[in-house]
Amino acid sequence: MAHTEDQTMRRVLRREIAGTIGLLTDEHDFRAMRRYRSFTFDDHTTYLKQVEALLKTRAAQGNHTTVALFDPQEYAEYCTDSGLDPDIASSRTRFTAELATTGPTVPYEGQSLSDLVPALVDEAVRQATWEYATTLLARLGACASCGEDIGRAAYTNASHLLARILETAPPGNRHLVCSVSATPETLVSVLHADDDIDGATQLDEAEALEFTTVLALGIATQSPGGLVMRTSAPGSSDRIYGWRLRGDGLAPLTAGEVFDAYCTDVENGDLISPESDVDYCEPPDIGGEAPGSGHHH
């Protein structure tokens, strides 16, 4: 009787344990892990099917699972730094546990892997973009003239500008894209801002942090770049408008400039037919920068 009760209690406790699975999302990473003899999978497609089956089983048992992006190179470096043997399963488990707190992750909520994998890759790109932009902002240091932290001032200004953009936008769902020309490649950040049933704007905090940081980098370095927004609401045409980065702020694009940007093939310069039920227009006045938020030296 006591043995049966112990088994029942252990089953109950297993439902209280959150799990993390490190996922090899592409064939290249999968092949890199096959050099370890203890990694016994030999086909990436079969591996993905088994992972999906495991996720479904855990969900059916009431267990919460987080899926993390498993990078073989980062794993090898982790094992070297930690003095672990990379060719044993326990090392992979420890690395995966580390990913749960520091790496890009997506919760499994019953979605197919065909939906989960792109979301996980997008999350990895978002995190890498934020880390890179944050590093560049921190390297700017303090102004030699006044001692003000250039990156912090730019972030404050970017936060104010984003708030004004959302405040002046028409009601509905908003899709914002900010791009900043940086070395070695252009940084692009996306932010979704949707209205709830009460009309309040809902933002993903991680998305908003990354978006503001990228915008701040463009402002602080006065790099070429821009910000465009598409708003959608039932019963009305979508509206697209935007700004270019200029100095410590944003300069509005004309309706013609927005139209040209969306209706020109970037590869060959050919015209592209405009979308139906879409208005390419000038943005509303968002006012100036926040008092004391810009750095003008």
Coordinates of C-alpha atoms in Angstrom, one line a residue:
M1 CA 0.0 0.0 0.0
A2 CA 2.8 2.4 0.9
H3 CA 4.6 1.5 -2.3
T4 CA 1.6 2.3 -4.4
E5 CA 1.1 5.7 -2.6
D6 CA 4.8 6.5 -3.2
Q7 CA 4.4 5.8 -7.0
T8 CA 1.3 8.0 -7.1
M9 CA 3.0 10.8 -5.3
R10 CA 6.0 10.6 -7.7
R11 CA 3.6 10.8 -10.7
V12 CA 2.0 13.9 -9.1
L13 CA 5.4 15.4 -8.5
R14 CA 6.5 14.8 -12.1
R15 CA 3.6 17.1 -13.2
E16 CA 5.1 19.8 -11.1
I17 CA 8.5 19.7 -12.9
A18 CA 9.0 22.0 -15.8
G19 CA 11.2 20.7 -18.6
T20 CA 13.4 22.1 -21.3
I21 CA 14.3 20.4 -24.6
G22 CA 17.3 21.7 -26.6
L23 CA 16.3 21.5 -30.3
L24 CA 18.6 21.2 -33.3
T25 CA 16.5 23.1 -35.8
D26 CA 18.5 22.6 -39.0
E27 CA 20.4 19.8 -40.8
H28 CA 23.8 21.5 -40.4
D29 CA 23.6 21.7 -36.6
F30 CA 22.3 18.1 -36.5
R31 CA 25.3 16.9 -38.5
A32 CA 27.6 18.7 -36.2
M33 CA 26.3 16.8 -33.2
R34 CA 26.6 13.5 -34.9
R35 CA 30.4 13.6 -34.3
Y36 CA 29.6 12.6 -30.7
R37 CA 29.1 8.8 -30.3
S38 CA 26.6 9.3 -27.5
F39 CA 24.4 11.3 -29.8
T40 CA 22.6 8.3 -31.4
F41 CA 20.2 10.0 -33.8
D42 CA 21.2 9.5 -37.5
D43 CA 18.4 11.2 -39.4
H44 CA 17.3 14.8 -38.8
T45 CA 13.7 14.3 -40.1
T46 CA 13.2 11.3 -37.8
Y47 CA 14.7 13.3 -34.9
L48 CA 12.2 16.1 -35.4
K49 CA 9.3 13.7 -35.5
Q50 CA 10.5 12.1 -32.2
V51 CA 10.9 15.5 -30.6
E52 CA 7.3 16.5 -31.6
A53 CA 5.9 13.2 -30.3
L54 CA 7.7 13.7 -27.0
L55 CA 6.3 17.2 -26.7
K56 CA 2.8 16.0 -27.4
T57 CA 3.2 13.3 -24.8
R58 CA 4.4 15.6 -22.1
A59 CA 1.6 18.1 -22.9
A60 CA -1.0 15.3 -22.7
Q61 CA 0.4 14.4 -19.2
G62 CA 0.0 18.0 -18.1
N63 CA 3.7 18.8 -18.2
H64 CA 5.0 22.3 -19.3
T65 CA 7.9 22.2 -21.7
T66 CA 10.2 24.9 -23.0
V67 CA 12.0 24.5 -26.3
A68 CA 15.5 26.0 -26.5
L69 CA 17.7 26.5 -29.5
F70 CA 20.6 24.1 -29.2
D71 CA 23.8 25.5 -30.9
P72 CA 26.6 22.9 -31.3
Q73 CA 29.4 25.5 -31.3
E74 CA 28.1 27.2 -28.2
Y75 CA 27.7 23.7 -26.6
A76 CA 31.4 22.8 -27.4
E77 CA 32.5 26.1 -25.9
Y78 CA 30.4 25.6 -22.8
C79 CA 31.9 22.1 -22.2
T80 CA 35.4 23.5 -22.7
D81 CA 34.8 26.3 -20.2
S82 CA 33.1 24.0 -17.7
G83 CA 35.5 21.2 -18.0
L84 CA 32.8 18.8 -19.2
D85 CA 33.1 15.9 -21.6
P86 CA 30.9 16.9 -24.5
D87 CA 30.3 13.2 -25.5
I88 CA 28.0 12.3 -22.7
A89 CA 24.3 13.0 -22.4
S90 CA 24.6 14.6 -18.9
S91 CA 26.7 17.4 -20.4
R92 CA 24.0 18.1 -23.0
T93 CA 21.4 18.1 -20.3
R94 CA 23.4 20.6 -18.2
F95 CA 23.9 22.9 -21.3
T96 CA 20.2 22.7 -22.0
A97 CA 19.3 23.7 -18.5
E98 CA 21.6 26.7 -18.9
L99 CA 19.8 27.6 -22.1
A100 CA 16.5 27.6 -20.2
T101 CA 17.7 30.8 -18.4
T102 CA 20.0 32.5 -20.8
G103 CA 19.2 31.4 -24.4
P104 CA 16.4 31.8 -26.8
T105 CA 13.4 29.7 -25.8
V106 CA 9.7 29.2 -26.8
P107 CA 7.1 27.5 -24.7
Y108 CA 5.4 24.5 -26.2
E109 CA 1.7 25.1 -26.3
G110 CA 0.5 22.4 -28.7
Q111 CA 1.8 24.0 -31.9
S112 CA 3.3 21.9 -34.7
L113 CA 7.1 22.0 -35.1
S114 CA 6.6 23.7 -38.5
D115 CA 5.2 26.7 -36.5
L116 CA 7.5 26.3 -33.4
V117 CA 10.8 26.2 -35.3
P118 CA 10.4 29.6 -37.1
A119 CA 9.3 31.2 -33.9
L120 CA 12.3 29.8 -32.1
V121 CA 14.7 31.0 -34.8
D122 CA 13.0 34.5 -34.7
E123 CA 13.5 34.6 -31.0
A124 CA 17.2 33.7 -31.4
V125 CA 17.6 36.5 -34.0
R126 CA 15.7 39.0 -31.8
Q127 CA 17.9 38.2 -28.8
A128 CA 21.1 38.4 -30.8
T129 CA 20.1 41.7 -32.3
W130 CA 19.3 43.1 -28.9
E131 CA 22.6 41.9 -27.4
Y132 CA 24.6 43.4 -30.4
A133 CA 22.8 46.7 -30.3
T134 CA 23.2 46.9 -26.5
T135 CA 26.9 46.3 -26.8
L136 CA 27.3 49.0 -29.4
L137 CA 25.4 51.5 -27.3
A138 CA 27.5 50.7 -24.2
R139 CA 30.7 51.2 -26.2
L140 CA 29.7 54.8 -27.0
G141 CA 30.4 55.8 -23.4
A142 CA 30.1 59.3 -22.1
C143 CA 30.2 62.5 -24.0
A144 CA 33.6 64.1 -23.9
S145 CA 32.0 67.6 -23.7
C146 CA 29.4 67.1 -21.0
G147 CA 29.9 63.7 -19.5
E148 CA 26.4 62.5 -20.4
D149 CA 26.0 58.8 -21.2
I150 CA 25.3 58.9 -25.0
G151 CA 23.7 55.5 -25.2
R152 CA 21.4 56.1 -22.2
A153 CA 20.3 59.5 -23.6
A154 CA 19.5 57.9 -27.0
Y155 CA 17.5 55.2 -25.3
T156 CA 15.4 57.7 -23.4
N157 CA 14.8 59.6 -26.6
A158 CA 13.9 56.4 -28.5
S159 CA 11.5 55.4 -25.8
H160 CA 9.7 58.7 -26.0
L161 CA 9.5 58.6 -29.8
L162 CA 8.1 55.1 -29.7
A163 CA 5.5 56.1 -27.1
R164 CA 4.4 59.1 -29.3
I165 CA 4.2 56.9 -32.4
L166 CA 1.8 54.5 -30.6
E167 CA -0.2 57.3 -29.0
T168 CA -0.8 59.0 -32.3
A169 CA -1.5 55.8 -34.3
P170 CA -5.1 55.0 -35.3
P171 CA -6.8 52.2 -33.3
G172 CA -6.2 48.6 -34.3
N173 CA -3.2 46.3 -34.7
R174 CA 0.2 47.9 -35.5
H175 CA 3.2 46.3 -37.1
L176 CA 6.4 48.3 -36.8
V177 CA 9.7 47.7 -38.4
C178 CA 12.9 49.7 -37.6
S179 CA 16.1 49.3 -39.7
V180 CA 19.4 50.8 -38.9
S181 CA 22.5 50.6 -41.2
A182 CA 25.3 49.1 -39.0
T183 CA 28.5 47.3 -39.5
P184 CA 28.8 44.5 -40.6
E185 CA 25.0 44.4 -41.6
T186 CA 21.8 46.3 -41.2
L187 CA 19.9 45.7 -38.0
V188 CA 16.2 45.1 -38.3
S189 CA 13.7 44.9 -35.4
V190 CA 10.0 44.2 -35.5
L191 CA 7.4 45.2 -32.9
H192 CA 3.7 44.2 -32.8
A193 CA 1.4 46.5 -30.9
D194 CA -2.2 45.3 -30.8
D195 CA -5.3 46.7 -29.1
D196 CA -7.1 44.6 -26.6
I197 CA -10.9 44.5 -26.2
D198 CA -10.7 47.7 -24.0
G199 CA -8.6 49.6 -26.5
A200 CA -5.4 49.4 -24.5
T201 CA -2.1 48.7 -26.4
Q202 CA -0.6 45.3 -25.7
L203 CA 3.2 45.0 -26.2
D204 CA 5.6 42.1 -25.8
E205 CA 8.2 43.4 -23.4
A206 CA 11.1 41.6 -25.1
E207 CA 10.1 42.9 -28.5
A208 CA 9.7 46.4 -27.2
L209 CA 13.1 46.4 -25.5
E210 CA 14.9 45.2 -28.6
F211 CA 13.0 47.6 -30.9
T212 CA 13.8 50.6 -28.6
T213 CA 17.4 49.6 -28.4
V214 CA 17.9 49.3 -32.2
L215 CA 16.1 52.7 -32.6
A216 CA 18.4 54.2 -29.9
L217 CA 21.5 52.9 -31.7
G218 CA 20.4 54.6 -34.9
I219 CA 19.8 57.8 -33.0
A220 CA 23.0 57.7 -31.0
T221 CA 25.2 57.0 -34.0
Q222 CA 23.2 59.1 -36.5
S223 CA 23.2 56.1 -38.8
P224 CA 21.0 55.8 -41.9
G225 CA 17.8 54.1 -41.2
G226 CA 14.1 54.3 -40.9
L227 CA 10.9 53.2 -39.1
V228 CA 7.7 52.2 -40.9
M229 CA 4.3 51.2 -39.4
R230 CA 1.3 49.3 -40.8
T231 CA -2.0 49.7 -39.0
S232 CA -4.9 47.4 -39.5
A233 CA -8.5 47.6 -38.2
P234 CA -11.7 45.8 -39.2
G235 CA -13.8 47.7 -41.7
S236 CA -11.1 50.1 -42.9
S237 CA -8.1 50.0 -45.3
D238 CA -4.6 49.3 -43.9
R239 CA -2.5 52.4 -43.5
I240 CA 1.3 52.5 -44.0
Y241 CA 3.5 55.4 -43.1
G242 CA 6.9 56.0 -41.7
W243 CA 9.9 58.1 -40.9
R244 CA 13.6 58.3 -41.7
L245 CA 16.3 58.6 -39.0
R246 CA 17.6 62.1 -38.9
G247 CA 19.9 63.6 -36.2
D248 CA 18.5 62.9 -32.8
G249 CA 15.0 62.1 -34.0
L250 CA 12.7 61.1 -36.9
A251 CA 11.7 63.0 -40.0
P252 CA 8.4 62.0 -41.7
L253 CA 8.3 60.3 -45.0
T254 CA 6.0 61.7 -47.6
A255 CA 3.2 59.5 -49.0
G256 CA 5.1 59.2 -52.2
E257 CA 8.2 58.0 -50.5
V258 CA 6.3 55.4 -48.6
F259 CA 4.6 54.2 -51.8
D260 CA 8.0 54.0 -53.6
A261 CA 9.5 52.0 -50.8
Y262 CA 6.7 49.4 -50.8
C263 CA 6.1 49.3 -54.6
T264 CA 9.7 49.1 -55.9
D265 CA 11.6 45.8 -56.2
V266 CA 14.8 46.3 -54.2
E267 CA 16.7 43.8 -56.4
N268 CA 16.1 45.4 -59.9
G269 CA 14.2 48.7 -59.2
D270 CA 11.1 47.5 -61.1
L271 CA 7.7 48.7 -60.0
I272 CA 5.5 46.3 -58.0
S273 CA 1.8 46.6 -58.0
P274 CA 0.5 48.2 -54.9
E275 CA -1.6 46.2 -52.5
S276 CA -5.4 46.6 -52.6
D277 CA -7.1 48.3 -49.7
V278 CA -3.9 49.9 -48.5
D279 CA -3.3 53.6 -48.0
Y280 CA 0.2 54.9 -48.3
C281 CA 0.2 58.1 -46.4
E282 CA 2.1 60.6 -44.3
P283 CA 2.5 60.0 -40.6
P284 CA 0.7 62.0 -37.9
D285 CA 2.7 64.7 -36.1
I286 CA 4.4 63.0 -33.2
G287 CA 6.0 66.2 -31.8
G288 CA 9.6 66.8 -30.9
E289 CA 11.8 64.7 -28.7
A290 CA 11.3 64.4 -25.0
P291 CA 12.7 67.3 -23.0
G292 CA 16.3 66.6 -22.1
S293 CA 16.3 63.2 -23.9
G294 CA 18.5 64.1 -26.8
H295 CA 22.3 64.4 -26.9
H296 CA 23.3 67.3 -29.2
H297 CA 27.1 67.4 -29.0

